Amino acid sequence: MRGRVRIGDDQVVELAEMFRLMSDPTRLKIILACLDAPAAVGEMAERLGISASLVSHHLRLLRAARLLQADRRGRQVFYAVQDDHVRSMLSDMVDHVAEVDAETETGG
């Protein structure tokens, strides 16, 4: 078990803001869409069934919180989760939810 990590009040506020942003289902879907491979706005909008302008609005907030990074390739911008800490935490939580669902289905 890891020792307790002590962070300052400013960092606690920043961390709380990250979790607040991820608590919105649409924003979480956007982050998850960028977890395995970079994705463009149009691709995410189509996949999630929302407008490109709404995706762009959410992306602006997620980039400001450093949850996603942008990479311009020609005329398109691709977004990805590039921070290993964020990627690991989200992957672990997705696995956790899938594990709980599997246990529920099997009666475990």
mmCIF file of N, CA and C in Angstrom:
data_model
loop_
_atom_site.group_PDB
_atom_site.id
_atom_site.type_symbol
_atom_site.label_atom_id
_atom_site.label_comp_id
_atom_site.label_asym_id
_atom_site.label_seq_id
_atom_site.Cartn_x
_atom_site.Cartn_y
_atom_site.Cartn_z
ATOM 1 N N MET A 1 0.845 -1.182 0.000
ATOM 2 C CA MET A 1 0.000 0.000 0.000
ATOM 3 C C MET A 1 0.886 1.238 0.000
ATOM 4 N N ARG A 2 0.531 2.190 -0.814
ATOM 5 C CA ARG A 2 1.312 3.415 -0.918
ATOM 6 C C ARG A 2 1.108 4.292 0.308
ATOM 7 N N GLY A 3 2.140 5.072 0.606
ATOM 8 C CA GLY A 3 2.008 6.055 1.669
ATOM 9 C C GLY A 3 1.049 7.152 1.233
ATOM 10 N N ARG A 4 0.569 7.887 2.172
ATOM 11 C CA ARG A 4 -0.358 8.969 1.851
ATOM 12 C C ARG A 4 0.379 10.094 1.137
ATOM 13 N N VAL A 5 -0.219 10.540 0.076
ATOM 14 C CA VAL A 5 0.357 11.645 -0.683
ATOM 15 C C VAL A 5 -0.287 12.923 -0.180
ATOM 16 N N ARG A 6 0.545 13.855 0.156
ATOM 17 C CA ARG A 6 0.044 15.135 0.642
ATOM 18 C C ARG A 6 0.187 16.152 -0.476
ATOM 19 N N ILE A 7 -0.918 16.802 -0.781
ATOM 20 C CA ILE A 7 -0.882 17.846 -1.797
ATOM 21 C C ILE A 7 -1.457 19.128 -1.201
ATOM 22 N N GLY A 8 -1.093 20.229 -1.790
ATOM 23 C CA GLY A 8 -1.550 21.519 -1.296
ATOM 24 C C GLY A 8 -3.006 21.780 -1.638
ATOM 25 N N ASP A 9 -3.561 22.784 -1.007
ATOM 26 C CA ASP A 9 -4.964 23.141 -1.223
ATOM 27 C C ASP A 9 -5.249 23.459 -2.687
ATOM 28 N N ASP A 10 -4.334 24.154 -3.351
ATOM 29 C CA ASP A 10 -4.536 24.486 -4.766
ATOM 30 C C ASP A 10 -4.624 23.224 -5.613
ATOM 31 N N GLN A 11 -3.805 22.235 -5.294
ATOM 32 C CA GLN A 11 -3.834 20.982 -6.039
ATOM 33 C C GLN A 11 -5.096 20.182 -5.736
ATOM 34 N N VAL A 12 -5.602 20.275 -4.515
ATOM 35 C CA VAL A 12 -6.859 19.611 -4.168
ATOM 36 C C VAL A 12 -7.995 20.204 -4.996
ATOM 37 N N VAL A 13 -8.004 21.521 -5.131
ATOM 38 C CA VAL A 13 -9.031 22.193 -5.935
ATOM 39 C C VAL A 13 -8.925 21.759 -7.399
ATOM 40 N N GLU A 14 -7.703 21.683 -7.921
ATOM 41 C CA GLU A 14 -7.490 21.254 -9.306
ATOM 42 C C GLU A 14 -7.969 19.818 -9.513
ATOM 43 N N LEU A 15 -7.663 18.945 -8.567
ATOM 44 C CA LEU A 15 -8.087 17.555 -8.645
ATOM 45 C C LEU A 15 -9.612 17.438 -8.591
ATOM 46 N N ALA A 16 -10.236 18.203 -7.697
ATOM 47 C CA ALA A 16 -11.699 18.193 -7.597
ATOM 48 C C ALA A 16 -12.331 18.662 -8.901
ATOM 49 N N GLU A 17 -11.728 19.663 -9.527
ATOM 50 C CA GLU A 17 -12.241 20.160 -10.812
ATOM 51 C C GLU A 17 -12.131 19.091 -11.897
ATOM 52 N N MET A 18 -11.055 18.335 -11.892
ATOM 53 C CA MET A 18 -10.917 17.244 -12.871
ATOM 54 C C MET A 18 -12.018 16.207 -12.685
ATOM 55 N N PHE A 19 -12.263 15.823 -11.426
ATOM 56 C CA PHE A 19 -13.321 14.851 -11.173
ATOM 57 C C PHE A 19 -14.695 15.432 -11.502
ATOM 58 N N ARG A 20 -14.903 16.727 -11.270
ATOM 59 C CA ARG A 20 -16.169 17.359 -11.622
ATOM 60 C C ARG A 20 -16.385 17.293 -13.130
ATOM 61 N N LEU A 21 -15.348 17.590 -13.894
ATOM 62 C CA LEU A 21 -15.456 17.535 -15.350
ATOM 63 C C LEU A 21 -15.763 16.116 -15.823
ATOM 64 N N MET A 22 -15.115 15.131 -15.218
ATOM 65 C CA MET A 22 -15.334 13.742 -15.625
ATOM 66 C C MET A 22 -16.672 13.192 -15.143
ATOM 67 N N SER A 23 -17.341 13.894 -14.229
ATOM 68 C CA SER A 23 -18.625 13.402 -13.722
ATOM 69 C C SER A 23 -19.760 13.607 -14.719
ATOM 70 N N ASP A 24 -19.536 14.436 -15.729
ATOM 71 C CA ASP A 24 -20.547 14.635 -16.773
ATOM 72 C C ASP A 24 -20.457 13.458 -17.747
ATOM 73 N N PRO A 25 -21.556 12.709 -17.959
ATOM 74 C CA PRO A 25 -21.498 11.530 -18.827
ATOM 75 C C PRO A 25 -21.008 11.822 -20.244
ATOM 76 N N THR A 26 -21.407 12.944 -20.823
ATOM 77 C CA THR A 26 -20.960 13.265 -22.182
ATOM 78 C C THR A 26 -19.457 13.505 -22.209
ATOM 79 N N ARG A 27 -18.953 14.268 -21.250
ATOM 80 C CA ARG A 27 -17.511 14.512 -21.215
ATOM 81 C C ARG A 27 -16.743 13.222 -20.962
ATOM 82 N N LEU A 28 -17.267 12.359 -20.102
ATOM 83 C CA LEU A 28 -16.601 11.092 -19.841
ATOM 84 C C LEU A 28 -16.569 10.242 -21.112
ATOM 85 N N LYS A 29 -17.658 10.224 -21.870
ATOM 86 C CA LYS A 29 -17.675 9.487 -23.137
ATOM 87 C C LYS A 29 -16.641 10.050 -24.108
ATOM 88 N N ILE A 30 -16.485 11.358 -24.128
ATOM 89 C CA ILE A 30 -15.483 11.988 -24.996
ATOM 90 C C ILE A 30 -14.086 11.544 -24.581
ATOM 91 N N ILE A 31 -13.806 11.570 -23.289
ATOM 92 C CA ILE A 31 -12.492 11.143 -22.799
ATOM 93 C C ILE A 31 -12.254 9.680 -23.163
ATOM 94 N N LEU A 32 -13.245 8.839 -22.926
ATOM 95 C CA LEU A 32 -13.092 7.416 -23.227
ATOM 96 C C LEU A 32 -12.903 7.168 -24.722
ATOM 97 N N ALA A 33 -13.527 8.006 -25.552
ATOM 98 C CA ALA A 33 -13.367 7.889 -27.004
ATOM 99 C C ALA A 33 -11.931 8.183 -27.422
ATOM 100 N N CYS A 34 -11.203 8.922 -26.603
ATOM 101 C CA CYS A 34 -9.818 9.309 -26.906
ATOM 102 C C CYS A 34 -8.804 8.465 -26.151
ATOM 103 N N LEU A 35 -9.271 7.463 -25.442
ATOM 104 C CA LEU A 35 -8.382 6.692 -24.570
ATOM 105 C C LEU A 35 -7.457 5.774 -25.359
ATOM 106 N N ASP A 36 -7.987 5.063 -26.326
ATOM 107 C CA ASP A 36 -7.186 4.071 -27.059
ATOM 108 C C ASP A 36 -6.458 4.646 -28.264
ATOM 109 N N ALA A 37 -7.067 5.654 -28.885
ATOM 110 C CA ALA A 37 -6.461 6.245 -30.078
ATOM 111 C C ALA A 37 -6.953 7.681 -30.220
ATOM 112 N N PRO A 38 -6.143 8.542 -30.822
ATOM 113 C CA PRO A 38 -6.586 9.930 -31.032
ATOM 114 C C PRO A 38 -7.860 9.970 -31.878
ATOM 115 N N ALA A 39 -8.723 10.937 -31.579
ATOM 116 C CA ALA A 39 -9.994 11.069 -32.300
ATOM 117 C C ALA A 39 -10.225 12.528 -32.668
ATOM 118 N N ALA A 40 -10.848 12.729 -33.823
ATOM 119 C CA ALA A 40 -11.188 14.069 -34.301
ATOM 120 C C ALA A 40 -12.597 14.437 -33.837
ATOM 121 N N VAL A 41 -12.889 15.727 -33.845
ATOM 122 C CA VAL A 41 -14.186 16.231 -33.374
ATOM 123 C C VAL A 41 -15.341 15.570 -34.121
ATOM 124 N N GLY A 42 -15.280 15.557 -35.444
ATOM 125 C CA GLY A 42 -16.371 14.983 -36.243
ATOM 126 C C GLY A 42 -16.610 13.521 -35.938
ATOM 127 N N GLU A 43 -15.533 12.783 -35.775
ATOM 128 C CA GLU A 43 -15.624 11.358 -35.446
ATOM 129 C C GLU A 43 -16.317 11.153 -34.095
ATOM 130 N N MET A 44 -15.915 11.975 -33.102
ATOM 131 C CA MET A 44 -16.529 11.854 -31.779
ATOM 132 C C MET A 44 -18.004 12.242 -31.827
ATOM 133 N N ALA A 45 -18.319 13.313 -32.544
ATOM 134 C CA ALA A 45 -19.706 13.770 -32.641
ATOM 135 C C ALA A 45 -20.588 12.679 -33.240
ATOM 136 N N GLU A 46 -20.099 12.057 -34.294
ATOM 137 C CA GLU A 46 -20.858 10.988 -34.945
ATOM 138 C C GLU A 46 -21.018 9.786 -34.026
ATOM 139 N N ARG A 47 -19.927 9.394 -33.390
ATOM 140 C CA ARG A 47 -19.948 8.227 -32.508
ATOM 141 C C ARG A 47 -20.874 8.437 -31.312
ATOM 142 N N LEU A 48 -20.893 9.677 -30.777
ATOM 143 C CA LEU A 48 -21.683 9.952 -29.578
ATOM 144 C C LEU A 48 -23.081 10.474 -29.873
ATOM 145 N N GLY A 49 -23.345 10.798 -31.141
ATOM 146 C CA GLY A 49 -24.669 11.288 -31.519
ATOM 147 C C GLY A 49 -24.972 12.690 -31.012
ATOM 148 N N ILE A 50 -23.943 13.541 -30.948
ATOM 149 C CA ILE A 50 -24.127 14.936 -30.537
ATOM 150 C C ILE A 50 -23.471 15.842 -31.572
ATOM 151 N N SER A 51 -23.758 17.130 -31.492
ATOM 152 C CA SER A 51 -23.226 18.064 -32.475
ATOM 153 C C SER A 51 -21.725 18.275 -32.288
ATOM 154 N N ALA A 52 -21.064 18.607 -33.395
ATOM 155 C CA ALA A 52 -19.632 18.893 -33.346
ATOM 156 C C ALA A 52 -19.356 20.113 -32.469
ATOM 157 N N SER A 53 -20.267 21.079 -32.465
ATOM 158 C CA SER A 53 -20.042 22.271 -31.639
ATOM 159 C C SER A 53 -20.113 21.921 -30.149
ATOM 160 N N LEU A 54 -20.988 20.995 -29.777
ATOM 161 C CA LEU A 54 -21.050 20.571 -28.371
ATOM 162 C C LEU A 54 -19.789 19.787 -27.994
ATOM 163 N N VAL A 55 -19.321 18.925 -28.887
ATOM 164 C CA VAL A 55 -18.074 18.203 -28.638
ATOM 165 C C VAL A 55 -16.944 19.207 -28.441
ATOM 166 N N SER A 56 -16.866 20.210 -29.309
ATOM 167 C CA SER A 56 -15.806 21.221 -29.219
ATOM 168 C C SER A 56 -15.858 21.973 -27.891
ATOM 169 N N HIS A 57 -17.065 22.288 -27.447
ATOM 170 C CA HIS A 57 -17.226 22.977 -26.160
ATOM 171 C C HIS A 57 -16.646 22.126 -25.024
ATOM 172 N N HIS A 58 -17.018 20.852 -25.001
ATOM 173 C CA HIS A 58 -16.519 19.949 -23.963
ATOM 174 C C HIS A 58 -15.002 19.780 -24.079
ATOM 175 N N LEU A 59 -14.495 19.673 -25.300
ATOM 176 C CA LEU A 59 -13.055 19.503 -25.499
ATOM 177 C C LEU A 59 -12.272 20.687 -24.950
ATOM 178 N N ARG A 60 -12.821 21.879 -25.110
ATOM 179 C CA ARG A 60 -12.147 23.067 -24.587
ATOM 180 C C ARG A 60 -11.964 22.949 -23.073
ATOM 181 N N LEU A 61 -12.998 22.519 -22.383
ATOM 182 C CA LEU A 61 -12.927 22.350 -20.920
ATOM 183 C C LEU A 61 -11.951 21.237 -20.532
ATOM 184 N N LEU A 62 -11.993 20.138 -21.261
ATOM 185 C CA LEU A 62 -11.135 18.997 -20.948
ATOM 186 C C LEU A 62 -9.665 19.297 -21.220
ATOM 187 N N ARG A 63 -9.407 20.058 -22.264
ATOM 188 C CA ARG A 63 -8.019 20.469 -22.549
ATOM 189 C C ARG A 63 -7.515 21.433 -21.481
ATOM 190 N N ALA A 64 -8.366 22.359 -21.051
ATOM 191 C CA ALA A 64 -7.969 23.330 -20.023
ATOM 192 C C ALA A 64 -7.598 22.618 -18.725
ATOM 193 N N ALA A 65 -8.256 21.499 -18.445
ATOM 194 C CA ALA A 65 -7.973 20.719 -17.231
ATOM 195 C C ALA A 65 -6.826 19.722 -17.453
ATOM 196 N N ARG A 66 -6.246 19.723 -18.631
ATOM 197 C CA ARG A 66 -5.134 18.843 -18.994
ATOM 198 C C ARG A 66 -5.530 17.361 -18.980
ATOM 199 N N LEU A 67 -6.814 17.092 -19.218
ATOM 200 C CA LEU A 67 -7.261 15.706 -19.322
ATOM 201 C C LEU A 67 -7.069 15.172 -20.740
ATOM 202 N N LEU A 68 -7.119 16.064 -21.728
ATOM 203 C CA LEU A 68 -6.890 15.708 -23.123
ATOM 204 C C LEU A 68 -5.862 16.651 -23.725
ATOM 205 N N GLN A 69 -5.138 16.155 -24.725
ATOM 206 C CA GLN A 69 -4.201 16.982 -25.471
ATOM 207 C C GLN A 69 -4.605 16.959 -26.936
ATOM 208 N N ALA A 70 -4.304 18.062 -27.623
ATOM 209 C CA ALA A 70 -4.644 18.197 -29.037
ATOM 210 C C ALA A 70 -3.391 18.059 -29.888
ATOM 211 N N ASP A 71 -3.574 17.477 -31.063
ATOM 212 C CA ASP A 71 -2.479 17.314 -32.019
ATOM 213 C C ASP A 71 -3.021 17.659 -33.407
ATOM 214 N N ARG A 72 -2.529 18.760 -33.964
ATOM 215 C CA ARG A 72 -2.991 19.174 -35.290
ATOM 216 C C ARG A 72 -2.268 18.353 -36.343
ATOM 217 N N ARG A 73 -3.063 17.782 -37.255
ATOM 218 C CA ARG A 73 -2.527 17.032 -38.395
ATOM 219 C C ARG A 73 -3.179 17.594 -39.646
ATOM 220 N N GLY A 74 -2.460 18.485 -40.292
ATOM 221 C CA GLY A 74 -3.035 19.154 -41.468
ATOM 222 C C GLY A 74 -4.171 20.053 -41.027
ATOM 223 N N ARG A 75 -5.346 19.814 -41.585
ATOM 224 C CA ARG A 75 -6.506 20.647 -41.264
ATOM 225 C C ARG A 75 -7.333 20.102 -40.114
ATOM 226 N N GLN A 76 -6.998 18.911 -39.642
ATOM 227 C CA GLN A 76 -7.763 18.313 -38.547
ATOM 228 C C GLN A 76 -6.970 18.330 -37.252
ATOM 229 N N VAL A 77 -7.719 18.381 -36.148
ATOM 230 C CA VAL A 77 -7.123 18.289 -34.823
ATOM 231 C C VAL A 77 -7.605 16.993 -34.188
ATOM 232 N N PHE A 78 -6.666 16.217 -33.694
ATOM 233 C CA PHE A 78 -6.981 14.968 -33.029
ATOM 234 C C PHE A 78 -6.713 15.128 -31.541
ATOM 235 N N TYR A 79 -7.592 14.540 -30.750
ATOM 236 C CA TYR A 79 -7.498 14.647 -29.295
ATOM 237 C C TYR A 79 -7.199 13.274 -28.714
ATOM 238 N N ALA A 80 -6.379 13.268 -27.661
ATOM 239 C CA ALA A 80 -5.994 11.999 -27.038
ATOM 240 C C ALA A 80 -5.711 12.200 -25.560
ATOM 241 N N VAL A 81 -5.870 11.106 -24.809
ATOM 242 C CA VAL A 81 -5.430 11.063 -23.418
ATOM 243 C C VAL A 81 -3.963 10.665 -23.485
ATOM 244 N N GLN A 82 -3.080 11.606 -23.211
ATOM 245 C CA GLN A 82 -1.655 11.305 -23.338
ATOM 246 C C GLN A 82 -0.963 11.155 -21.986
ATOM 247 N N ASP A 83 -1.589 11.621 -20.939
ATOM 248 C CA ASP A 83 -0.982 11.499 -19.610
ATOM 249 C C ASP A 83 -1.192 10.073 -19.103
ATOM 250 N N ASP A 84 -0.093 9.409 -18.772
ATOM 251 C CA ASP A 84 -0.178 8.014 -18.321
ATOM 252 C C ASP A 84 -0.989 7.848 -17.041
ATOM 253 N N HIS A 85 -0.953 8.847 -16.149
ATOM 254 C CA HIS A 85 -1.720 8.760 -14.898
ATOM 255 C C HIS A 85 -3.214 8.762 -15.192
ATOM 256 N N VAL A 86 -3.650 9.663 -16.054
ATOM 257 C CA VAL A 86 -5.072 9.755 -16.410
ATOM 258 C C VAL A 86 -5.492 8.488 -17.137
ATOM 259 N N ARG A 87 -4.682 8.051 -18.098
ATOM 260 C CA ARG A 87 -4.994 6.837 -18.872
ATOM 261 C C ARG A 87 -5.119 5.625 -17.944
ATOM 262 N N SER A 88 -4.180 5.460 -17.035
ATOM 263 C CA SER A 88 -4.177 4.323 -16.125
ATOM 264 C C SER A 88 -5.397 4.344 -15.208
ATOM 265 N N MET A 89 -5.696 5.515 -14.639
ATOM 266 C CA MET A 89 -6.831 5.631 -13.725
ATOM 267 C C MET A 89 -8.142 5.298 -14.449
ATOM 268 N N LEU A 90 -8.326 5.844 -15.647
ATOM 269 C CA LEU A 90 -9.564 5.590 -16.389
ATOM 270 C C LEU A 90 -9.655 4.131 -16.826
ATOM 271 N N SER A 91 -8.557 3.574 -17.307
ATOM 272 C CA SER A 91 -8.560 2.165 -17.710
ATOM 273 C C SER A 91 -8.896 1.262 -16.527
ATOM 274 N N ASP A 92 -8.313 1.559 -15.379
ATOM 275 C CA ASP A 92 -8.607 0.771 -14.180
ATOM 276 C C ASP A 92 -10.075 0.890 -13.783
ATOM 277 N N MET A 93 -10.634 2.088 -13.871
ATOM 278 C CA MET A 93 -12.034 2.281 -13.493
ATOM 279 C C MET A 93 -12.976 1.588 -14.484
ATOM 280 N N VAL A 94 -12.644 1.635 -15.776
ATOM 281 C CA VAL A 94 -13.443 0.916 -16.786
ATOM 282 C C VAL A 94 -13.395 -0.582 -16.494
ATOM 283 N N ASP A 95 -12.201 -1.111 -16.189
ATOM 284 C CA ASP A 95 -12.075 -2.530 -15.842
ATOM 285 C C ASP A 95 -12.880 -2.856 -14.590
ATOM 286 N N HIS A 96 -12.844 -1.963 -13.613
ATOM 287 C CA HIS A 96 -13.586 -2.171 -12.370
ATOM 288 C C HIS A 96 -15.085 -2.276 -12.634
ATOM 289 N N VAL A 97 -15.617 -1.360 -13.433
ATOM 290 C CA VAL A 97 -17.050 -1.366 -13.743
ATOM 291 C C VAL A 97 -17.414 -2.627 -14.522
ATOM 292 N N ALA A 98 -16.578 -3.017 -15.482
ATOM 293 C CA ALA A 98 -16.838 -4.234 -16.262
ATOM 294 C C ALA A 98 -16.804 -5.468 -15.357
ATOM 295 N N GLU A 99 -15.886 -5.463 -14.409
ATOM 296 C CA GLU A 99 -15.749 -6.575 -13.464
ATOM 297 C C GLU A 99 -17.001 -6.697 -12.585
ATOM 298 N N VAL A 100 -17.496 -5.583 -12.093
ATOM 299 C CA VAL A 100 -18.693 -5.582 -11.261
ATOM 300 C C VAL A 100 -19.897 -6.042 -12.079
ATOM 301 N N ASP A 101 -20.006 -5.560 -13.343
ATOM 302 C CA ASP A 101 -21.111 -5.998 -14.212
ATOM 303 C C ASP A 101 -21.050 -7.505 -14.473
ATOM 304 N N ALA A 102 -19.841 -8.048 -14.705
ATOM 305 C CA ALA A 102 -19.678 -9.471 -14.958
ATOM 306 C C ALA A 102 -20.073 -10.285 -13.729
ATOM 307 N N GLU A 103 -19.699 -9.791 -12.541
ATOM 308 C CA GLU A 103 -20.047 -10.506 -11.313
ATOM 309 C C GLU A 103 -21.557 -10.499 -11.101
ATOM 310 N N THR A 104 -22.210 -9.394 -11.436
ATOM 311 C CA THR A 104 -23.660 -9.287 -11.285
ATOM 312 C C THR A 104 -24.370 -10.252 -12.223
ATOM 313 N N GLU A 105 -23.874 -10.343 -13.468
ATOM 314 C CA GLU A 105 -24.487 -11.219 -14.454
ATOM 315 C C GLU A 105 -24.332 -12.693 -14.095
ATOM 316 N N THR A 106 -23.212 -13.040 -13.466
ATOM 317 C CA THR A 106 -22.968 -14.448 -13.124
ATOM 318 C C THR A 106 -23.470 -14.804 -11.726
ATOM 319 N N GLY A 107 -23.992 -13.790 -11.015
ATOM 320 C CA GLY A 107 -24.502 -14.036 -9.677
ATOM 321 C C GLY A 107 -23.411 -14.154 -8.638
ATOM 322 N N GLY A 108 -22.209 -13.579 -8.962
ATOM 323 C CA GLY A 108 -21.058 -13.680 -8.052
ATOM 324 C C GLY A 108 -20.986 -12.626 -7.033
#
